[in-house]
């Protein structure tokens, strides 16, 4: 049987009991495959790699080595949360690499979106490779591939893209959730005890804020974007929208306009709010936000974030716009 094809007889995982049965089955399989060897995992902090990490920690404990590469393009607090959950709470063997300077130095002055993506993807593989070489006795590479990844592509996930490792670092793959749909991954994540803000996390592109800090990334504009994005998330949370809206974020273009602050001319960037609903990300509609909420967000961002002097709401559905600005 093709191990990459979901059997027609496989029931959808909906209940906690079904998730428990799936977990028990995978624990046995992983233990049988891995034995006393070691497994490496790139832990981005997204839903899929997090669920794989929690599952493998349960199966093989410290034989799993998780590597979290902070490329400096994470949302506010996300790398800290990875450390808190996986190192402090789950007691995983976690290697944390703060590679912010490496990524931002490479990206300096680069404005073309595809070029930025290439640099981020390429640098990620190099950092991961360096960490992999420091580890002794790794035989397996775990990946958070899920079924839609297999259906849509060659099964190698863009943001876990460690498929570009050199020949001498080709490990056998372990992909415990490769036959699951996203909603099933979330049910399994909950059954594993992962917190809601991780299990129900919005999709986050592999290149992270790199696709939202438009044009050539500078540290000050990236900082402004991250802070504005954190305010947006906080206000959505307070308004009960955190888990209702499918994806929401801020993009900051490389454009300044004139404004006034404390009676003086103040040139700043605009923060663009994007808040969309979709089922498959192929098409998307706009969330109809209350004006009172938009005013509150505008007020907070323009007062609290250095460098931002306007807030805009993007009303463009997909198509014609894509979800990300890029
Ligand atoms: P677009 O902008 O094409 O985005 O409408 C559709 C969805 O895909 C997400 N996205 C990515 N996800 N790696 C990912 O895992 C990526 O490189 C990437 N680029 C975009 C985007 O956030 C949206 O949910």
mmCIF file of C-alpha atoms and ligand atoms in Angstrom:
data_model
loop_
_atom_site.group_PDB
_atom_site.id
_atom_site.type_symbol
_atom_site.label_atom_id
_atom_site.label_comp_id
_atom_site.label_asym_id
_atom_site.label_seq_id
_atom_site.Cartn_x
_atom_site.Cartn_y
_atom_site.Cartn_z
ATOM 1 C CA UNK A 1 0.000 0.000 0.000
ATOM 2 C CA UNK A 2 1.151 3.525 -0.735
ATOM 3 C CA UNK A 3 1.974 4.916 2.708
ATOM 4 C CA UNK A 4 1.172 8.405 1.456
ATOM 5 C CA UNK A 5 -2.427 7.612 0.623
ATOM 6 C CA UNK A 6 -5.119 7.915 3.244
ATOM 7 C CA UNK A 7 -7.081 4.628 3.293
ATOM 8 C CA UNK A 8 -10.756 5.035 2.394
ATOM 9 C CA UNK A 9 -11.610 3.155 5.578
ATOM 10 C CA UNK A 10 -9.799 5.617 7.862
ATOM 11 C CA UNK A 11 -12.378 7.394 10.048
ATOM 12 C CA UNK A 12 -12.112 11.113 10.559
ATOM 13 C CA UNK A 13 -10.628 11.938 13.976
ATOM 14 C CA UNK A 14 -13.224 14.067 15.706
ATOM 15 C CA UNK A 15 -13.456 12.970 19.325
ATOM 16 C CA UNK A 16 -10.889 12.888 22.120
ATOM 17 C CA UNK A 17 -11.262 9.086 22.262
ATOM 18 C CA UNK A 18 -10.404 8.803 18.570
ATOM 19 C CA UNK A 19 -7.422 11.079 19.103
ATOM 20 C CA UNK A 20 -6.264 8.942 22.038
ATOM 21 C CA UNK A 21 -6.480 5.821 19.888
ATOM 22 C CA UNK A 22 -4.482 7.532 17.115
ATOM 23 C CA UNK A 23 -1.875 8.671 19.638
ATOM 24 C CA UNK A 24 -1.542 5.185 21.178
ATOM 25 C CA UNK A 25 -1.103 3.686 17.719
ATOM 26 C CA UNK A 26 1.549 6.252 16.735
ATOM 27 C CA UNK A 27 3.437 5.882 20.012
ATOM 28 C CA UNK A 28 3.813 2.166 19.330
ATOM 29 C CA UNK A 29 4.838 2.733 15.708
ATOM 30 C CA UNK A 30 7.356 5.444 16.503
ATOM 31 C CA UNK A 31 8.934 3.414 19.314
ATOM 32 C CA UNK A 32 9.203 0.359 17.055
ATOM 33 C CA UNK A 33 10.810 2.386 14.271
ATOM 34 C CA UNK A 34 13.165 4.501 16.349
ATOM 35 C CA UNK A 35 14.327 1.989 18.955
ATOM 36 C CA UNK A 36 17.118 3.659 20.918
ATOM 37 C CA UNK A 37 18.148 6.019 18.112
ATOM 38 C CA UNK A 38 17.730 9.791 17.982
ATOM 39 C CA UNK A 39 15.295 11.923 16.015
ATOM 40 C CA UNK A 40 15.718 15.528 14.905
ATOM 41 C CA UNK A 41 12.801 17.926 14.418
ATOM 42 C CA UNK A 42 12.631 21.507 13.184
ATOM 43 C CA UNK A 43 10.109 22.977 15.601
ATOM 44 C CA UNK A 44 8.694 26.166 14.123
ATOM 45 C CA UNK A 45 6.046 26.594 16.784
ATOM 46 C CA UNK A 46 3.246 26.185 14.244
ATOM 47 C CA UNK A 47 0.463 23.699 14.896
ATOM 48 C CA UNK A 48 1.862 20.805 12.882
ATOM 49 C CA UNK A 49 5.446 20.723 14.101
ATOM 50 C CA UNK A 50 4.230 21.354 17.663
ATOM 51 C CA UNK A 51 1.869 18.384 17.567
ATOM 52 C CA UNK A 52 4.633 16.175 16.168
ATOM 53 C CA UNK A 53 6.991 17.383 18.896
ATOM 54 C CA UNK A 54 4.485 16.662 21.678
ATOM 55 C CA UNK A 55 3.727 13.233 20.219
ATOM 56 C CA UNK A 56 7.385 12.290 19.875
ATOM 57 C CA UNK A 57 8.303 13.526 23.326
ATOM 58 C CA UNK A 58 5.627 11.203 24.638
ATOM 59 C CA UNK A 59 6.956 8.346 22.528
ATOM 60 C CA UNK A 60 10.708 8.683 22.944
ATOM 61 C CA UNK A 61 11.353 11.513 25.434
ATOM 62 C CA UNK A 62 14.845 12.957 25.195
ATOM 63 C CA UNK A 63 15.720 10.887 22.137
ATOM 64 C CA UNK A 64 13.919 13.644 20.277
ATOM 65 C CA UNK A 65 16.029 16.729 19.617
ATOM 66 C CA UNK A 66 13.879 19.733 18.716
ATOM 67 C CA UNK A 67 15.580 22.654 17.034
ATOM 68 C CA UNK A 68 13.766 25.967 17.104
ATOM 69 C CA UNK A 69 15.352 28.508 14.800
ATOM 70 C CA UNK A 70 14.295 32.064 15.561
ATOM 71 C CA UNK A 71 14.849 33.816 12.258
ATOM 72 C CA UNK A 72 13.973 37.166 13.794
ATOM 73 C CA UNK A 73 10.739 37.211 11.798
ATOM 74 C CA UNK A 74 8.470 35.612 14.396
ATOM 75 C CA UNK A 75 5.409 37.341 15.816
ATOM 76 C CA UNK A 76 5.861 38.940 19.219
ATOM 77 C CA UNK A 77 6.283 36.355 21.964
ATOM 78 C CA UNK A 78 6.182 33.272 19.740
ATOM 79 C CA UNK A 79 9.712 31.985 20.230
ATOM 80 C CA UNK A 80 9.350 32.637 23.949
ATOM 81 C CA UNK A 81 6.188 30.544 23.938
ATOM 82 C CA UNK A 82 7.944 27.663 22.171
ATOM 83 C CA UNK A 83 10.596 27.675 24.887
ATOM 84 C CA UNK A 84 8.032 27.926 27.674
ATOM 85 C CA UNK A 85 5.846 25.082 26.431
ATOM 86 C CA UNK A 86 8.432 22.674 25.119
ATOM 87 C CA UNK A 87 11.437 23.231 27.362
ATOM 88 C CA UNK A 88 9.805 24.304 30.610
ATOM 89 C CA UNK A 89 6.495 22.450 30.576
ATOM 90 C CA UNK A 90 6.957 19.354 28.405
ATOM 91 C CA UNK A 91 10.643 19.011 29.301
ATOM 92 C CA UNK A 92 11.624 18.399 25.688
ATOM 93 C CA UNK A 93 15.203 18.316 24.522
ATOM 94 C CA UNK A 94 15.072 21.735 22.839
ATOM 95 C CA UNK A 95 17.878 23.546 21.080
ATOM 96 C CA UNK A 96 17.000 27.217 20.703
ATOM 97 C CA UNK A 97 18.935 29.143 18.098
ATOM 98 C CA UNK A 98 18.557 32.894 17.935
ATOM 99 C CA UNK A 99 19.690 33.528 14.373
ATOM 100 C CA UNK A 100 18.047 36.960 14.096
ATOM 101 C CA UNK A 101 21.222 38.805 13.150
ATOM 102 C CA UNK A 102 22.208 36.269 10.501
ATOM 103 C CA UNK A 103 18.841 36.513 8.777
ATOM 104 C CA UNK A 104 18.446 40.273 9.030
ATOM 105 C CA UNK A 105 21.999 40.935 7.862
ATOM 106 C CA UNK A 106 21.448 38.731 4.796
ATOM 107 C CA UNK A 107 18.118 40.420 4.079
ATOM 108 C CA UNK A 108 19.451 43.973 4.375
ATOM 109 C CA UNK A 109 18.697 45.960 1.238
ATOM 110 C CA UNK A 110 16.809 43.108 -0.470
ATOM 111 C CA UNK A 111 13.363 44.191 -1.625
ATOM 112 C CA UNK A 112 12.211 41.591 -4.193
ATOM 113 C CA UNK A 113 9.733 39.179 -2.549
ATOM 114 C CA UNK A 114 11.059 36.033 -4.209
ATOM 115 C CA UNK A 115 14.632 36.958 -3.368
ATOM 116 C CA UNK A 116 13.657 37.535 0.271
ATOM 117 C CA UNK A 117 11.931 34.138 0.387
ATOM 118 C CA UNK A 118 14.991 32.440 -1.113
ATOM 119 C CA UNK A 119 17.310 34.029 1.421
ATOM 120 C CA UNK A 120 15.088 33.081 4.365
ATOM 121 C CA UNK A 121 14.587 29.497 3.131
ATOM 122 C CA UNK A 122 18.267 29.023 2.292
ATOM 123 C CA UNK A 123 19.520 30.490 5.550
ATOM 124 C CA UNK A 124 17.051 28.351 7.497
ATOM 125 C CA UNK A 125 18.516 25.205 5.955
ATOM 126 C CA UNK A 126 22.073 26.364 6.709
ATOM 127 C CA UNK A 127 21.298 27.116 10.365
ATOM 128 C CA UNK A 128 19.420 23.854 10.762
ATOM 129 C CA UNK A 129 22.238 21.951 9.069
ATOM 130 C CA UNK A 130 24.790 23.447 11.454
ATOM 131 C CA UNK A 131 22.721 22.371 14.426
ATOM 132 C CA UNK A 132 22.176 18.903 12.944
ATOM 133 C CA UNK A 133 25.948 18.469 12.569
ATOM 134 C CA UNK A 134 26.470 19.285 16.246
ATOM 135 C CA UNK A 135 24.222 16.389 17.249
ATOM 136 C CA UNK A 136 25.574 12.867 17.609
ATOM 137 C CA UNK A 137 23.786 9.756 16.446
ATOM 138 C CA UNK A 138 20.751 11.235 14.726
ATOM 139 C CA UNK A 139 19.154 8.701 12.383
ATOM 140 C CA UNK A 140 15.734 10.162 11.780
ATOM 141 C CA UNK A 141 14.248 13.469 10.764
ATOM 142 C CA UNK A 142 10.683 14.133 11.928
ATOM 143 C CA UNK A 143 8.451 16.436 9.907
ATOM 144 C CA UNK A 144 5.037 17.935 10.488
ATOM 145 C CA UNK A 145 3.820 17.013 7.022
ATOM 146 C CA UNK A 146 0.021 16.785 6.922
ATOM 147 C CA UNK A 147 -2.294 15.279 4.333
ATOM 148 C CA UNK A 148 -3.050 18.496 2.428
ATOM 149 C CA UNK A 149 0.735 18.957 1.981
ATOM 150 C CA UNK A 150 0.861 15.559 0.286
ATOM 151 C CA UNK A 151 -2.197 16.295 -1.836
ATOM 152 C CA UNK A 152 -0.976 19.722 -2.866
ATOM 153 C CA UNK A 153 2.704 19.196 -3.417
ATOM 154 C CA UNK A 154 5.530 16.742 -3.223
ATOM 155 C CA UNK A 155 4.939 16.353 0.482
ATOM 156 C CA UNK A 156 7.749 18.605 1.586
ATOM 157 C CA UNK A 157 6.374 21.436 3.580
ATOM 158 C CA UNK A 158 7.499 24.916 2.613
ATOM 159 C CA UNK A 159 8.084 26.172 6.128
ATOM 160 C CA UNK A 160 9.600 22.923 7.342
ATOM 161 C CA UNK A 161 11.615 22.888 4.267
ATOM 162 C CA UNK A 162 14.573 20.873 5.405
ATOM 163 C CA UNK A 163 14.395 18.791 2.263
ATOM 164 C CA UNK A 164 17.343 20.822 1.024
ATOM 165 C CA UNK A 165 19.835 19.262 3.427
ATOM 166 C CA UNK A 166 23.097 17.983 1.910
ATOM 167 C CA UNK A 167 23.525 14.309 0.930
ATOM 168 C CA UNK A 168 25.498 13.311 4.009
ATOM 169 C CA UNK A 169 22.695 14.583 6.224
ATOM 170 C CA UNK A 170 19.866 12.644 4.649
ATOM 171 C CA UNK A 171 17.975 10.998 7.473
ATOM 172 C CA UNK A 172 15.055 8.593 7.332
ATOM 173 C CA UNK A 173 11.806 10.492 7.633
ATOM 174 C CA UNK A 174 9.265 10.184 10.423
ATOM 175 C CA UNK A 175 5.970 11.830 9.595
ATOM 176 C CA UNK A 176 3.411 10.710 12.173
ATOM 177 C CA UNK A 177 0.599 13.066 11.126
ATOM 178 C CA UNK A 178 0.998 12.844 7.369
ATOM 179 C CA UNK A 179 -2.430 11.258 6.832
ATOM 180 C CA UNK A 180 -4.294 13.808 8.944
ATOM 181 C CA UNK A 181 -6.259 16.846 7.914
ATOM 182 C CA UNK A 182 -5.672 20.083 9.786
ATOM 183 C CA UNK A 183 -8.782 19.809 11.980
ATOM 184 C CA UNK A 184 -7.679 16.310 13.005
ATOM 185 C CA UNK A 185 -4.200 17.570 13.867
ATOM 186 C CA UNK A 186 -5.855 20.060 16.194
ATOM 187 C CA UNK A 187 -7.961 17.355 17.881
ATOM 188 C CA UNK A 188 -4.797 15.314 18.422
ATOM 189 C CA UNK A 189 -2.963 18.396 19.735
ATOM 190 C CA UNK A 190 -5.689 19.004 22.292
ATOM 191 C CA UNK A 191 -5.606 15.358 23.351
ATOM 192 C CA UNK A 192 -1.854 15.737 23.861
ATOM 193 C CA UNK A 193 -2.550 18.617 26.235
ATOM 194 C CA UNK A 194 -1.186 21.454 24.113
ATOM 195 C CA UNK A 195 -2.692 24.862 24.982
ATOM 196 C CA UNK A 196 -5.429 26.388 22.851
ATOM 197 C CA UNK A 197 -3.457 29.398 21.661
ATOM 198 C CA UNK A 198 -1.033 26.960 20.087
ATOM 199 C CA UNK A 199 -3.456 24.315 18.818
ATOM 200 C CA UNK A 200 -5.850 26.851 17.301
ATOM 201 C CA UNK A 201 -3.110 29.135 16.065
ATOM 202 C CA UNK A 202 -3.611 30.934 12.768
ATOM 203 C CA UNK A 203 -1.589 29.889 9.761
ATOM 204 C CA UNK A 204 1.746 31.688 9.751
ATOM 205 C CA UNK A 205 3.914 31.732 6.645
ATOM 206 C CA UNK A 206 7.336 30.120 6.903
ATOM 207 C CA UNK A 207 9.108 33.392 6.032
ATOM 208 C CA UNK A 208 7.123 34.922 8.888
ATOM 209 C CA UNK A 209 6.957 38.676 9.186
ATOM 210 C CA UNK A 210 9.370 38.799 6.244
ATOM 211 C CA UNK A 211 6.360 38.699 3.898
ATOM 212 C CA UNK A 212 4.570 41.416 5.891
ATOM 213 C CA UNK A 213 7.459 43.865 6.259
ATOM 214 C CA UNK A 214 7.221 44.850 2.607
ATOM 215 C CA UNK A 215 10.231 45.774 0.532
ATOM 216 C CA UNK A 216 13.696 45.798 2.100
ATOM 217 C CA UNK A 217 13.374 44.858 5.781
ATOM 218 C CA UNK A 218 14.826 47.249 8.309
ATOM 219 C CA UNK A 219 14.994 46.534 12.021
ATOM 220 C CA UNK A 220 13.029 49.618 13.008
ATOM 221 C CA UNK A 221 10.169 48.924 10.603
ATOM 222 C CA UNK A 222 10.154 45.231 11.536
ATOM 223 C CA UNK A 223 9.946 46.230 15.188
ATOM 224 C CA UNK A 224 7.044 48.586 14.452
ATOM 225 C CA UNK A 225 5.251 45.839 12.530
ATOM 226 C CA UNK A 226 5.705 43.319 15.360
ATOM 227 C CA UNK A 227 4.419 45.745 17.987
ATOM 228 C CA UNK A 228 1.420 46.813 15.878
ATOM 229 C CA UNK A 229 0.611 43.169 15.137
ATOM 230 C CA UNK A 230 0.705 42.373 18.865
ATOM 231 C CA UNK A 231 -1.774 45.192 19.554
ATOM 232 C CA UNK A 232 -4.075 43.896 16.821
ATOM 233 C CA UNK A 233 -4.012 40.400 18.313
ATOM 234 C CA UNK A 234 -4.630 41.749 21.807
ATOM 235 C CA UNK A 235 -7.632 43.800 20.661
ATOM 236 C CA UNK A 236 -9.057 40.902 18.633
ATOM 237 C CA UNK A 237 -8.727 38.722 21.686
ATOM 238 C CA UNK A 238 -10.540 41.255 23.899
ATOM 239 C CA UNK A 239 -13.294 41.589 21.280
ATOM 240 C CA UNK A 240 -13.832 37.815 21.190
ATOM 241 C CA UNK A 241 -12.498 37.540 17.644
ATOM 242 C CA UNK A 242 -9.265 35.671 18.345
ATOM 243 C CA UNK A 243 -10.607 32.277 17.279
ATOM 244 C CA UNK A 244 -13.500 33.523 15.139
ATOM 245 C CA UNK A 245 -11.518 35.208 12.375
ATOM 246 C CA UNK A 246 -9.446 32.791 10.309
ATOM 247 C CA UNK A 247 -6.352 34.939 9.850
ATOM 248 C CA UNK A 248 -5.475 38.479 10.838
ATOM 249 C CA UNK A 249 -2.269 40.429 10.888
ATOM 250 C CA UNK A 250 -0.567 43.715 10.118
ATOM 251 C CA UNK A 251 1.513 44.495 7.050
ATOM 252 C CA UNK A 252 3.771 47.548 6.905
ATOM 253 C CA UNK A 253 4.851 48.852 3.491
ATOM 254 C CA UNK A 254 8.064 50.710 2.862
ATOM 255 C CA UNK A 255 6.279 54.029 2.401
ATOM 256 C CA UNK A 256 6.159 57.063 4.622
ATOM 257 C CA UNK A 257 3.581 59.804 4.754
ATOM 258 C CA UNK A 258 3.452 63.052 6.634
ATOM 259 C CA UNK A 259 1.530 63.268 9.874
ATOM 260 C CA UNK A 260 1.453 65.393 13.011
ATOM 261 C CA UNK A 261 2.499 64.276 16.458
ATOM 262 C CA UNK A 262 2.760 66.512 19.527
ATOM 263 C CA UNK A 263 2.246 69.527 17.272
ATOM 264 C CA UNK A 264 5.168 68.587 15.049
ATOM 265 C CA UNK A 265 5.506 67.108 11.585
ATOM 266 C CA UNK A 266 5.836 63.340 11.964
ATOM 267 C CA UNK A 267 6.697 61.092 9.076
ATOM 268 C CA UNK A 268 5.660 57.512 9.594
ATOM 269 C CA UNK A 269 4.646 54.248 7.967
ATOM 270 C CA UNK A 270 1.059 53.056 7.634
ATOM 271 C CA UNK A 271 0.006 49.845 9.395
ATOM 272 C CA UNK A 272 -2.366 47.863 7.191
ATOM 273 C CA UNK A 273 -4.845 45.543 8.905
ATOM 274 C CA UNK A 274 -5.747 42.316 7.114
ATOM 275 C CA UNK A 275 -8.524 40.146 8.625
ATOM 276 C CA UNK A 276 -9.944 37.386 6.455
ATOM 277 C CA UNK A 277 -12.145 34.316 6.606
ATOM 278 C CA UNK A 278 -11.723 31.279 4.419
ATOM 279 C CA UNK A 279 -11.930 27.516 4.505
ATOM 280 C CA UNK A 280 -9.081 26.618 2.195
ATOM 281 C CA UNK A 281 -7.068 29.855 1.721
ATOM 282 C CA UNK A 282 -7.781 29.642 -2.025
ATOM 283 C CA UNK A 283 -10.408 32.349 -1.717
ATOM 284 C CA UNK A 284 -11.162 34.607 1.228
ATOM 285 C CA UNK A 285 -13.683 37.176 2.400
ATOM 286 C CA UNK A 286 -13.181 40.165 4.669
ATOM 287 C CA UNK A 287 -14.263 40.155 8.305
ATOM 288 C CA UNK A 288 -16.743 43.002 8.864
ATOM 289 C CA UNK A 289 -15.050 44.669 11.797
ATOM 290 C CA UNK A 290 -16.944 47.109 14.018
ATOM 291 C CA UNK A 291 -15.893 50.724 13.537
ATOM 292 C CA UNK A 292 -15.473 51.099 17.304
ATOM 293 C CA UNK A 293 -12.900 48.294 17.242
ATOM 294 C CA UNK A 294 -11.119 49.825 14.247
ATOM 295 C CA UNK A 295 -10.962 53.163 16.055
ATOM 296 C CA UNK A 296 -9.550 51.545 19.178
ATOM 297 C CA UNK A 297 -6.882 49.673 17.239
ATOM 298 C CA UNK A 298 -5.994 52.813 15.275
ATOM 299 C CA UNK A 299 -5.708 54.850 18.429
ATOM 300 C CA UNK A 300 -3.505 52.331 20.183
ATOM 301 C CA UNK A 301 -1.196 51.622 17.253
ATOM 302 C CA UNK A 302 -0.651 55.265 16.337
ATOM 303 C CA UNK A 303 0.015 56.219 19.968
ATOM 304 C CA UNK A 304 1.959 53.192 21.143
ATOM 305 C CA UNK A 305 4.077 52.205 18.159
ATOM 306 C CA UNK A 306 7.057 54.319 17.167
ATOM 307 C CA UNK A 307 7.174 55.034 13.465
ATOM 308 C CA UNK A 308 3.520 54.346 12.615
ATOM 309 C CA UNK A 309 1.306 57.353 11.911
ATOM 310 C CA UNK A 310 -1.672 55.839 10.059
ATOM 311 C CA UNK A 311 -3.783 52.704 10.213
ATOM 312 C CA UNK A 312 -5.588 51.321 7.147
ATOM 313 C CA UNK A 313 -8.054 48.469 6.757
ATOM 314 C CA UNK A 314 -7.647 46.341 3.652
ATOM 315 C CA UNK A 315 -11.100 45.535 2.242
ATOM 316 C CA UNK A 316 -9.865 43.423 -0.661
ATOM 317 C CA UNK A 317 -11.175 39.850 -0.905
ATOM 318 C CA UNK A 318 -9.158 36.992 -2.403
ATOM 319 C CA UNK A 319 -9.268 37.019 -5.336
ATOM 320 C CA UNK A 320 -8.396 39.742 -6.308
ATOM 321 C CA UNK A 321 -5.906 40.267 -3.498
ATOM 322 C CA UNK A 322 -3.881 37.427 -2.024
ATOM 323 C CA UNK A 323 -4.106 37.025 1.740
ATOM 324 C CA UNK A 324 -0.526 38.104 2.361
ATOM 325 C CA UNK A 325 0.721 41.387 0.950
ATOM 326 C CA UNK A 326 4.220 40.162 0.252
HETATM 327 P P1 LIG B 1 -1.791 33.919 -0.077
HETATM 328 O O1 LIG B 1 -1.025 35.147 0.298
HETATM 329 O O2 LIG B 1 -1.174 33.168 -1.218
HETATM 330 O O3 LIG B 1 -1.719 32.960 1.176
HETATM 331 O O4 LIG B 1 -3.248 34.203 -0.360
HETATM 332 C C1 LIG B 1 -2.524 31.832 1.383
HETATM 333 C C2 LIG B 1 -2.216 31.276 2.752
HETATM 334 O O5 LIG B 1 -0.909 30.692 2.771
HETATM 335 C C3 LIG B 1 -0.130 31.301 3.789
HETATM 336 N N1 LIG B 1 1.263 31.380 3.305
HETATM 337 C C4 LIG B 1 2.217 30.501 3.638
HETATM 338 N N2 LIG B 1 2.195 29.422 4.441
HETATM 339 N N3 LIG B 1 4.478 29.020 3.991
HETATM 340 C C5 LIG B 1 3.310 28.675 4.608
HETATM 341 O O6 LIG B 1 3.288 27.680 5.332
HETATM 342 C C6 LIG B 1 4.588 30.108 3.169
HETATM 343 O O7 LIG B 1 5.635 30.392 2.623
HETATM 344 C C7 LIG B 1 3.391 30.881 2.987
HETATM 345 N N4 LIG B 1 3.105 31.986 2.259
HETATM 346 C C8 LIG B 1 1.799 32.275 2.478
HETATM 347 C C9 LIG B 1 -0.760 32.660 4.026
HETATM 348 O O8 LIG B 1 -0.449 33.162 5.325
HETATM 349 C C10 LIG B 1 -2.224 32.328 3.860
HETATM 350 O O9 LIG B 1 -2.758 31.726 5.016
#
